[in-house]
Coordinates of C-alpha atoms in Angstrom, one line a residue:
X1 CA 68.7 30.9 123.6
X2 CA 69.2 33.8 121.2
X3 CA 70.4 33.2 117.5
X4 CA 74.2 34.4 116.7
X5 CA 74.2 38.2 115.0
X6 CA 74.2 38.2 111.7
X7 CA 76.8 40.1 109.7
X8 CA 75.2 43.1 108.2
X9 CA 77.0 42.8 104.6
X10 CA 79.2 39.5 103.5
X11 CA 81.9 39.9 101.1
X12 CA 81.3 39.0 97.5
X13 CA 77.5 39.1 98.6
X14 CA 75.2 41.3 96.3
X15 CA 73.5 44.2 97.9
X16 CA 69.4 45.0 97.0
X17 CA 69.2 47.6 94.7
X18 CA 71.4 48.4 91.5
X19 CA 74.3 45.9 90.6
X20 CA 77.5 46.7 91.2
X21 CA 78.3 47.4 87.6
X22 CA 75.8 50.2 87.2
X23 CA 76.7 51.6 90.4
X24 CA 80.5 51.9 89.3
X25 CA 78.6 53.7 85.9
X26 CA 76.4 56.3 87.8
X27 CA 79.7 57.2 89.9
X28 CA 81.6 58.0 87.0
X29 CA 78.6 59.7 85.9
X30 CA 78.8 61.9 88.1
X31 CA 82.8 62.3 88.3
X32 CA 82.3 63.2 84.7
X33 CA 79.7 66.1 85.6
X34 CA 82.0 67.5 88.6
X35 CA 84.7 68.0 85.8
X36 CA 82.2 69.6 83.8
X37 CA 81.2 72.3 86.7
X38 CA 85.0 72.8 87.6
X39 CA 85.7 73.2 83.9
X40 CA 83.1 75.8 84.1
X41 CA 84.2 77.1 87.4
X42 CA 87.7 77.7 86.0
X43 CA 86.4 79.3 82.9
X44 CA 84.2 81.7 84.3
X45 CA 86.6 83.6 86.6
X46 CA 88.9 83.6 84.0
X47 CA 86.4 85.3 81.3
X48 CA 85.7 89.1 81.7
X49 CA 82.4 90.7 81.3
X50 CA 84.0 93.9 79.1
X51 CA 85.4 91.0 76.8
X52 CA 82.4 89.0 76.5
X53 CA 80.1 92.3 75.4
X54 CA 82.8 92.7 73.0
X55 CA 82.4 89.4 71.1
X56 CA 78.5 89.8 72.0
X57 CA 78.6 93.2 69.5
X58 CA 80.5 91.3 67.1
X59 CA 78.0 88.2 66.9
X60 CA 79.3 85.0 68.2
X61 CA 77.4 82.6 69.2
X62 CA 77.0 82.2 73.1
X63 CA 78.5 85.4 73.8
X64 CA 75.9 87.0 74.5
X65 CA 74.4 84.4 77.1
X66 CA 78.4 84.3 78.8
X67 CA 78.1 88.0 79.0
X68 CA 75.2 87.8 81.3
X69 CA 76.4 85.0 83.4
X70 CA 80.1 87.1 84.1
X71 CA 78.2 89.5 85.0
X72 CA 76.9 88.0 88.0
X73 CA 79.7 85.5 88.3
X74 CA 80.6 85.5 92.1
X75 CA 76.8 83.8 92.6
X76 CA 77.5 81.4 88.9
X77 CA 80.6 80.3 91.0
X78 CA 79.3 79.5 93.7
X79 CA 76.4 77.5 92.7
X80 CA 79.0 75.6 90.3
X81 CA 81.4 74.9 93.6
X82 CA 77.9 73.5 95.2
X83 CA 77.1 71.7 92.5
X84 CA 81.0 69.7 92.1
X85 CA 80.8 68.9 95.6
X86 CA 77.7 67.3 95.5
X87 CA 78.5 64.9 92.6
X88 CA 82.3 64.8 94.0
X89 CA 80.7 63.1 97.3
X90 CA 77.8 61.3 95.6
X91 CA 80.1 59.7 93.8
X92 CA 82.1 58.4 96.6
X93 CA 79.6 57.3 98.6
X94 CA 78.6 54.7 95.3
X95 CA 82.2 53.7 95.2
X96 CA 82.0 53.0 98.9
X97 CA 79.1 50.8 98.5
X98 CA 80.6 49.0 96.0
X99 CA 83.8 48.4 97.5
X100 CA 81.8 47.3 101.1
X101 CA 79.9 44.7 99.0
X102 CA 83.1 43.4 97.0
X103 CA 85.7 43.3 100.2
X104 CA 82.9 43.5 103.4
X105 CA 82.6 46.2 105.5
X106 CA 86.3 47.1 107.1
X107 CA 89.6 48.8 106.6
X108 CA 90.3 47.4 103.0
X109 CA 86.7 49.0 101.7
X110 CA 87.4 52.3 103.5
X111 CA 91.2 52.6 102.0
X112 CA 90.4 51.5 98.3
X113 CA 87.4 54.0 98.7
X114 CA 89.6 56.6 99.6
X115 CA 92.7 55.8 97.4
X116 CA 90.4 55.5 94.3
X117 CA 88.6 58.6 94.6
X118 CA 91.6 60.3 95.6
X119 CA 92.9 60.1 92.1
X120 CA 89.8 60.5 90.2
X121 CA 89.0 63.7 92.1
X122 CA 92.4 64.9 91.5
X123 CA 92.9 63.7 87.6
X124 CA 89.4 64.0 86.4
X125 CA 87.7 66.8 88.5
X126 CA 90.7 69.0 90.3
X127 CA 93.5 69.2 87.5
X128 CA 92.4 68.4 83.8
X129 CA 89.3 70.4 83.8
X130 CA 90.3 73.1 85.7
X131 CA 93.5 73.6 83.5
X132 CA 90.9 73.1 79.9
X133 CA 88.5 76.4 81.6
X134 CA 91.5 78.7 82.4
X135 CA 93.1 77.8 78.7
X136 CA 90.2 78.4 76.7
X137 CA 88.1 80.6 78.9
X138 CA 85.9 82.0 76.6
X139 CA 85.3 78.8 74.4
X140 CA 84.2 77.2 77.2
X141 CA 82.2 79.5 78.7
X142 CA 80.0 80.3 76.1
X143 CA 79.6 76.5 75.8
X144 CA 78.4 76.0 79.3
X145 CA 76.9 79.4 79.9
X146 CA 73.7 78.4 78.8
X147 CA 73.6 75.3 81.2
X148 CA 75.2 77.7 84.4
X149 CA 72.5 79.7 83.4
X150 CA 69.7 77.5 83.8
X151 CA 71.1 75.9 86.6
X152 CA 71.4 79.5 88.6
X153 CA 67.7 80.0 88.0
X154 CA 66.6 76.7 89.0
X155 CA 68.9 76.1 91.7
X156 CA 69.5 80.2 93.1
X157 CA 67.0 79.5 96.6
X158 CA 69.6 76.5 97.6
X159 CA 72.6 78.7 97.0
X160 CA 71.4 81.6 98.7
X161 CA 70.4 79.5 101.7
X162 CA 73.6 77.8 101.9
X163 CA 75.6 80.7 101.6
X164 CA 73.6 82.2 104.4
X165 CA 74.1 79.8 106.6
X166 CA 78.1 79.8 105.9
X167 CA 78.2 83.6 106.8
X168 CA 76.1 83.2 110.1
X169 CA 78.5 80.5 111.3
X170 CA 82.2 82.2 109.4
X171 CA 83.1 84.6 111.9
X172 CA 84.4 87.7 110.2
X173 CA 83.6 89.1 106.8
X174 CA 82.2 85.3 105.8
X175 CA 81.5 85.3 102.2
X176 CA 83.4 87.8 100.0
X177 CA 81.8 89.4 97.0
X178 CA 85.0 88.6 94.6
X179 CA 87.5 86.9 93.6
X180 CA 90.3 88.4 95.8
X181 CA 89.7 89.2 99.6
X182 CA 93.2 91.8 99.9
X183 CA 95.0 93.9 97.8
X184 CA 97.8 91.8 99.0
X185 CA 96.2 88.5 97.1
X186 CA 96.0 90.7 93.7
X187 CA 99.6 91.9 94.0
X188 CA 100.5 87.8 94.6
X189 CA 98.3 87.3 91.5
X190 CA 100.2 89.5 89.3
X191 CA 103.5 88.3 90.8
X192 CA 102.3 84.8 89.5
X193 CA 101.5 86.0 86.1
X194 CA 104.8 87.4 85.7
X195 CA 106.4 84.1 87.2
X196 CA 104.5 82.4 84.2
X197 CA 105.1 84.7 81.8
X198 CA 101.5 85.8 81.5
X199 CA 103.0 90.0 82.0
X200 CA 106.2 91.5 81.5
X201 CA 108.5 92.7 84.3
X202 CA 107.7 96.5 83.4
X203 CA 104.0 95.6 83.6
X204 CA 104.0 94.1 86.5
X205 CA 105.8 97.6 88.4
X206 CA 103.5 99.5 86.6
X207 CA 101.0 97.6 88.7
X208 CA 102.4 97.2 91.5
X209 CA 102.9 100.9 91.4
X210 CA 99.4 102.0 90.8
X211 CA 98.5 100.3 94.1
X212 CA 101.5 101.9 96.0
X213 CA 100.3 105.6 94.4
X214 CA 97.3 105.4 97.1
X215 CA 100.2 104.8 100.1
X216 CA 102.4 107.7 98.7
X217 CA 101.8 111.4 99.9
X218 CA 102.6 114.4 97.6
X219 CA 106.0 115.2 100.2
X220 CA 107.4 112.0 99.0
X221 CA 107.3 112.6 95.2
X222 CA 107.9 117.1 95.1
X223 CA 110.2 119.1 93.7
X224 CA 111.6 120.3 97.1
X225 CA 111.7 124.0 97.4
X226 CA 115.2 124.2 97.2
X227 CA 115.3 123.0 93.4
X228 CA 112.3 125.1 92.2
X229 CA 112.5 127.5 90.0
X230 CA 110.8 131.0 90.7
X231 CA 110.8 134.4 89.5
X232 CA 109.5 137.6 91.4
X233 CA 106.5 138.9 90.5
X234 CA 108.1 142.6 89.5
X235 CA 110.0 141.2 86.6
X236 CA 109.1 142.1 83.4
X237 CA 108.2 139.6 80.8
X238 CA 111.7 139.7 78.7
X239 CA 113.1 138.8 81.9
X240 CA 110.7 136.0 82.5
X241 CA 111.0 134.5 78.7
X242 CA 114.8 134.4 79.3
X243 CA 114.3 132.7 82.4
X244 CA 112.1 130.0 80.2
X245 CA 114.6 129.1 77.7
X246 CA 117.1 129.3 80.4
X247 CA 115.5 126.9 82.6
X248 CA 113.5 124.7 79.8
X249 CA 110.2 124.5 81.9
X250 CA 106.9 125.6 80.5
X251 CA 105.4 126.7 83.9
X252 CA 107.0 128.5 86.9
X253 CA 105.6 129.5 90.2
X254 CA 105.7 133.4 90.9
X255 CA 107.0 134.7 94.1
X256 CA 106.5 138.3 96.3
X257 CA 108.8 138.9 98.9
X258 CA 110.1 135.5 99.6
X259 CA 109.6 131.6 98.2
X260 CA 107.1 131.3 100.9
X261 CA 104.7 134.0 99.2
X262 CA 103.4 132.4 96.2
X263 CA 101.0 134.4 94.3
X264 CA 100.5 132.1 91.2
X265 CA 101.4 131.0 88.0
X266 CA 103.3 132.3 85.0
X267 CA 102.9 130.0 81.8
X268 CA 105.5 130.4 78.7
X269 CA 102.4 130.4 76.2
X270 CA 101.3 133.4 78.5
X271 CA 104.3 134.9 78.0
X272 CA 104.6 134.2 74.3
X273 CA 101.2 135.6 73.8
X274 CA 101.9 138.9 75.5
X275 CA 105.6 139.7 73.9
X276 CA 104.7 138.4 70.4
X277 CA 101.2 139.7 70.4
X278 CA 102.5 143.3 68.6
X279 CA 101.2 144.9 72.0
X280 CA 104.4 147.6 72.2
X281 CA 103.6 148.2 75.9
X282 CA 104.1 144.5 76.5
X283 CA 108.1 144.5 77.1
X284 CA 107.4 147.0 80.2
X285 CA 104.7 144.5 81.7
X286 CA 105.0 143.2 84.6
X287 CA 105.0 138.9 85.8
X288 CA 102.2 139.7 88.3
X289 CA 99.8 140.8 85.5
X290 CA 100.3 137.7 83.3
X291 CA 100.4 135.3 86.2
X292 CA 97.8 132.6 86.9
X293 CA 96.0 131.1 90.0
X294 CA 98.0 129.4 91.6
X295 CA 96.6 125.7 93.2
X296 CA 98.0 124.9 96.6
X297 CA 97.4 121.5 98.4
X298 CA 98.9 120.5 101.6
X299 CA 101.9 118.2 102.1
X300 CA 100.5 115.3 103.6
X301 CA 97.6 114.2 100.6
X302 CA 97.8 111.2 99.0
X303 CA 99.2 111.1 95.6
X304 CA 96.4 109.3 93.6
X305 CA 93.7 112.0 95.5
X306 CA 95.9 114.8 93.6
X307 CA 96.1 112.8 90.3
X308 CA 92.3 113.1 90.3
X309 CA 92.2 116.4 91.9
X310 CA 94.6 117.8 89.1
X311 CA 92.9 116.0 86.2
X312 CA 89.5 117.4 87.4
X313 CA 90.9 120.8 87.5
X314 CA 92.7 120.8 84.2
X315 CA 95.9 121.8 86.1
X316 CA 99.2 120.5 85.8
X317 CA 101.5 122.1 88.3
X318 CA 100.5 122.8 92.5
X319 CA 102.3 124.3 95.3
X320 CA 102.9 122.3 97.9
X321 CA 102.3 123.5 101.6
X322 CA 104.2 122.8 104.5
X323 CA 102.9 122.0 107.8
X324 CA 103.9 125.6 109.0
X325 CA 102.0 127.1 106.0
X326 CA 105.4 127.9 104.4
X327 CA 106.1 126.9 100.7
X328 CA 107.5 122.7 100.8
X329 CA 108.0 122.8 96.8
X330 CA 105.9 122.2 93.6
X331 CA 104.0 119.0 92.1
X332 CA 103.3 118.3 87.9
X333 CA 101.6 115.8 86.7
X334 CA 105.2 114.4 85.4
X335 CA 106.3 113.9 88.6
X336 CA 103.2 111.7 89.4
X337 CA 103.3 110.0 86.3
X338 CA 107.2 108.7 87.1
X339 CA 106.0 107.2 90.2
X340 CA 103.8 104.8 88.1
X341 CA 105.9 104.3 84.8
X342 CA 109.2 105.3 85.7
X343 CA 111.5 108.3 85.1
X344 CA 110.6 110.6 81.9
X345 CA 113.0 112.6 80.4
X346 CA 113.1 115.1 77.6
X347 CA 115.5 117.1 75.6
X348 CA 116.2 119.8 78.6
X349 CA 116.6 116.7 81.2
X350 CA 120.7 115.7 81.8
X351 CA 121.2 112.1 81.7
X352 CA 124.0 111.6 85.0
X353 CA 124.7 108.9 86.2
X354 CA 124.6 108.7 90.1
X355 CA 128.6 108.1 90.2
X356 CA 130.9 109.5 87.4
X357 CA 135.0 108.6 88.1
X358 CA 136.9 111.4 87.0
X359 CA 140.3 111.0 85.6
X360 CA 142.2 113.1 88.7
X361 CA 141.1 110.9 91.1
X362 CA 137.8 113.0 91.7
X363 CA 134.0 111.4 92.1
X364 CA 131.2 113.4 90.5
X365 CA 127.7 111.8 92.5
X366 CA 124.6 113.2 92.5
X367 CA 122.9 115.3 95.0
X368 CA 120.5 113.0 96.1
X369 CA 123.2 110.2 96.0
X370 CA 122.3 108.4 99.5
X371 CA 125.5 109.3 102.3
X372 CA 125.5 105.3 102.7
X373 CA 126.7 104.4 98.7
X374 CA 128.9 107.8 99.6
X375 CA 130.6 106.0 102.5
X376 CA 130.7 102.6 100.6
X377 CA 132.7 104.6 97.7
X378 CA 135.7 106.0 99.7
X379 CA 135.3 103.3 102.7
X380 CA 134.7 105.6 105.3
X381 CA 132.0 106.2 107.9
X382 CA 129.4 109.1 107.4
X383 CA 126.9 110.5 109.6
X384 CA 123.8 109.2 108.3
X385 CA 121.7 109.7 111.3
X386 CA 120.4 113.2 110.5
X387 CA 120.8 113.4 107.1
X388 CA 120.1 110.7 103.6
X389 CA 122.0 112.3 100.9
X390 CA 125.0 113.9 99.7
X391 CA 123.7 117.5 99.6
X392 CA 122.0 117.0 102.8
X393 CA 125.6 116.3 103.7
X394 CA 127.0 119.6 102.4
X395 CA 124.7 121.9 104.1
X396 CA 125.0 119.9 107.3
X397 CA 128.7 120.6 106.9
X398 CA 128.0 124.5 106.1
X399 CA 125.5 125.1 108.4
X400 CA 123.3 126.8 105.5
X401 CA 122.0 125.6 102.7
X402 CA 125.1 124.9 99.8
X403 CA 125.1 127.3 96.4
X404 CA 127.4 126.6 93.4
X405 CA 131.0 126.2 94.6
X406 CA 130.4 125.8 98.7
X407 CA 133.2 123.8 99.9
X408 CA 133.4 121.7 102.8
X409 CA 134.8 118.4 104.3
X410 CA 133.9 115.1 106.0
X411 CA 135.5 112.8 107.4
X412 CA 138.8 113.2 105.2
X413 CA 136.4 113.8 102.4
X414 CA 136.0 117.4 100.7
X415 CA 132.9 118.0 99.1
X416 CA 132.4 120.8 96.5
X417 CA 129.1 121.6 95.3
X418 CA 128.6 122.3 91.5
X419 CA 125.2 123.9 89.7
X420 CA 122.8 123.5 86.7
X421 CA 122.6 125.9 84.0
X422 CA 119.3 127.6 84.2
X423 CA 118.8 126.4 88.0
X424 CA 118.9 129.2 90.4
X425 CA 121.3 128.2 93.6
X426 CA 120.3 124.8 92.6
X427 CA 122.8 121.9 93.3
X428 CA 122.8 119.2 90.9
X429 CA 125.7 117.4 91.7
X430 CA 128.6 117.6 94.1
X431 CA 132.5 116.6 93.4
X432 CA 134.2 114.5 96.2
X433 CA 137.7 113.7 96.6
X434 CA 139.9 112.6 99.9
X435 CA 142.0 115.3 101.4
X436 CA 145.4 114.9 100.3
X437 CA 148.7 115.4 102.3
X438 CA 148.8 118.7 100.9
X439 CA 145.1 119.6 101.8
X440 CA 146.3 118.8 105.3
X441 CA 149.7 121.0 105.2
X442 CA 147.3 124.2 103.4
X443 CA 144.6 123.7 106.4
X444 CA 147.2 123.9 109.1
X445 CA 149.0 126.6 107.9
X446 CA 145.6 128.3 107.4
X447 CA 144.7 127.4 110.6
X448 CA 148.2 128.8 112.2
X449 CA 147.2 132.3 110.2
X450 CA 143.8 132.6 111.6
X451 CA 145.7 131.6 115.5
X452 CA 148.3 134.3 114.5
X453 CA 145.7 136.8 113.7
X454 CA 143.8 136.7 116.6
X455 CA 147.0 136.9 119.0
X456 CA 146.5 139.5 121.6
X457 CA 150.3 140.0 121.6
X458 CA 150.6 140.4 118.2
X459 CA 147.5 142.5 117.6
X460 CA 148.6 144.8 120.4
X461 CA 152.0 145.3 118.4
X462 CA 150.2 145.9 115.3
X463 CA 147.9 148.5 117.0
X464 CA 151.3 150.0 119.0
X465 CA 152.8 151.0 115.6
X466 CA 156.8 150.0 114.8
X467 CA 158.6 152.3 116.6
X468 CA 157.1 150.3 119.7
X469 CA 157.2 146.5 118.3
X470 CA 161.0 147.4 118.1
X471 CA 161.2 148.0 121.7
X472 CA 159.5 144.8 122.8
X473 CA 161.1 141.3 123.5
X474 CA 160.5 138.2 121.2
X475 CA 159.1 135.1 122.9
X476 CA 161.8 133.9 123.1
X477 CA 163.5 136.5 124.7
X478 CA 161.3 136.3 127.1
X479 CA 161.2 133.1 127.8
X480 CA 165.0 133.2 128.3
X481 CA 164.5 136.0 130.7
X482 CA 161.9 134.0 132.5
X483 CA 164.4 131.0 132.8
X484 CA 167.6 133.0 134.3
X485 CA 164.8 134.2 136.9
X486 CA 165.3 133.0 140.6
X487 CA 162.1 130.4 141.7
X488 CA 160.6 132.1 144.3
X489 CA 160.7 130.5 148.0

């Protein structure tokens, strides 16, 4: 008859091997030396390379051995990650041992097992050391850097195998050299240091706005051709210099027989140069022989392509090319520079605000006011398909493009477009007011005008002379005479 099975562990019996109580010790051990390698972890991607040659120059201690490790930190990180696991799961499986030979192997071991190292893992390894690296980065990296060091040496062969092995079986990119796999997890980054209070709010556009220069195109930040300023390239240079201080640019494109035939350049200092220069033939030069190259780049080019493009050339103004090969408008490095800092202004620059109340009931917007705030201002419904702002508006109205003091209404809106002093045909703002009872009365009588001017009646009496017109019935005469008529049968 076979003997009974015997139960492979009783409870409260002691297991070969180390006591309990040393077993309990070497896990927290180890716990201990997991914090220690996330401490380290934490530290090290917080701790820049730039920043640790800095305070190696300068002669602190450890520096110098923290600079190399940053320097090759993706690998560093790694390794440490490898290394808190292993004493993370070493740990537990001592704590396991010891619970199985306190309560017997069951449901009670597994969950105090799992509840205890729960905590510790959380307290001791996951939140206290990690939040110790990232708050004194650099303190404790040059602490451990010499021990990270020694262990990347030692240890390298392991890590490189083990990361090789998680590529072949990650499908996709598998292991990522860096911290950050998307631009998208950068932009979340800084929107977390600004949360914190890590970067100001204007920092953090500034940033996010260097990233959005590579996604904007030069079309999207011009001067449109309608706002540039030119001069043609048979004026002489007094005429130019008044169109400088007029204007209050510094650089201004020249033109030949249309905006569309750019030749180049004319620069004030140029100018200056020339007129002020004691030459006495220089008041009867002409633009085209003072004029510069002129740069031309196509519509469509990314913005932070051209900022390098322009800061390689040593240029600060381009003409910008349509896709028809006709002129779209004009670029400076100003223009780029407000997409990532915000609008500049200087002394020739208005300041307007987009909506200005007038005291007769008038609105002053801008331009480039969008037709939608338009619509919201006067509650009324705009056509918005075709066009986006209020001058867009005005020349859809006209049917040509608007100059200073075109006229026109929408809707029961009349638009009237004002100028800039110094801006050639250029429309800076546009007043808008609804059409009054009045407006209506002077537009129908205008309208019953123009009808009575083109009456073939009336034009035929005016061509006949008076002596005729006398002879010839009213309309109502003739109606009359129409009425006392017999119907015919």
């Amino acid at each position: 008859m076979a003997a009974p099975p015997v139960p492979l562990v009783a409870a409260g019996a002691p297991t070969a091997g180390l006591p309990d109580l040393q077993l309990l010790l070497v896990a927290a051990a180890l716990v201990v030396l997991a914090g220690i390698f996330a401490m380290a972890d934490a530290a090290l991607g917080a701790v820049s390379p730039a920043q640790a040659g800095e305070l190696a120059r300068d002669g602190v201690r450890g520096a110098r051995t923290l600079q190399i490790v940053a320097a090759d930190a993706v690998r560093h990180i790694n390794l440490l990650l490898l290394l808190r696991l292993l004493c993370e799961l070493t740990a537990t499986v001592l704590v396991a041992l010891v619970a199985v030979d306190t309560f017997g192997a069951g449901v009670t071991a597994a969950l105090i097992t799992a509840g205890a190292m729960t905590v510790v893992s959380f307290v001791v390894v996951g939140v206290a050391p990690r939040t110790i690296g990232r708050q004194h980065a650099y303190a404790v990296g040059r602490i451990t850097a010499p021990l990270v060091r020694w262990l990347g040496r030692v240890l390298n062969p392991l890590a490189s195998l083990l990361i090789l092995i998680g590529n072949a079986v990650t499908p996709g990119r598998g292991f990522r050299e860096g911290p950050f796999a998307t631009q998208i997890e950068l932009r979340e980054l800084v929107d977390l240091a600004e949360q914190r209070g890590v970067v100001e709010h204007g920092e953090r556009q500034m940033i996010h706005s260097v990233f959005a220069l590579g996604d904007t195109i030069v079309r999207e930040v011009m001067v449109p051709r309608t706002e540039m300023v030119w001069i043609e390239a048979h004026k002489r240079l007094p005429q130019a210099l008044t169109l400088f201080l007029r204007s209050g640019f510094s650089r201004i494109p020249v033109i030949g027989e249309s905006v569309d035939d750019v030749l180049g350049v004319l620069y004030l200092k140029d100018v200056i140069r020339q007129t002020q220069g004691g030459d006495p033939d220089a008041n009867d030069r002409a633009v085209a022989e003072v004029m510069r190259t002129a740069t031309f780049v196509p519509e469509s080019k990314p913005v932070d392509d051209l900022l390098s493009e322009m800061q390689a050339a040593r240029t600060h103004m381009v003409i910008v090319v349509d896709e028809y090969g006709g002129t779209g408008g004009l670029v400076t490095i100003e223009d780029i520079l407000e997409e990532i800092v915000g609008e500049i202004t200087d002394e020739y620059d208005v300041e307007r605000p987009p909506v200005e109340r007038l005291d007769d009931g008038e609105v002053r917007v801008t331009a480039r006011l969008p037709v939608e705030t338009l619509g919201e201002l006067f509650d009324v419904e705009l056509p918005a398909d075709e066009v986006e702002t209020v001058g867009g508006l005005l020349a859809q109205a006209l049917g040509r493009v608007p100059i200073p003091g075109a006229e026109a209404e929408v809707n029961g809106l009349r638009l009237l477009a004002e100028g800039t002093t110094g801006r050639r045909n250029h429309i800076d703002s546009v007043l808008v007011r609804r059409v009054s009872a009045a407006d209506q009365r002077d537009r129908e009588r205008d309208q019953r005008e123009r009808d009575h001017d083109h009456d073939p009646v009336r034009a035929s009496d005016r061509e006949a002379g008076p002596e005729f017109r006398a002879e010839q019935p009213t309309r109502e005469e003739h109606s009359r005479s129409e009425e006392r008529q017999p119907a015919d049968a």
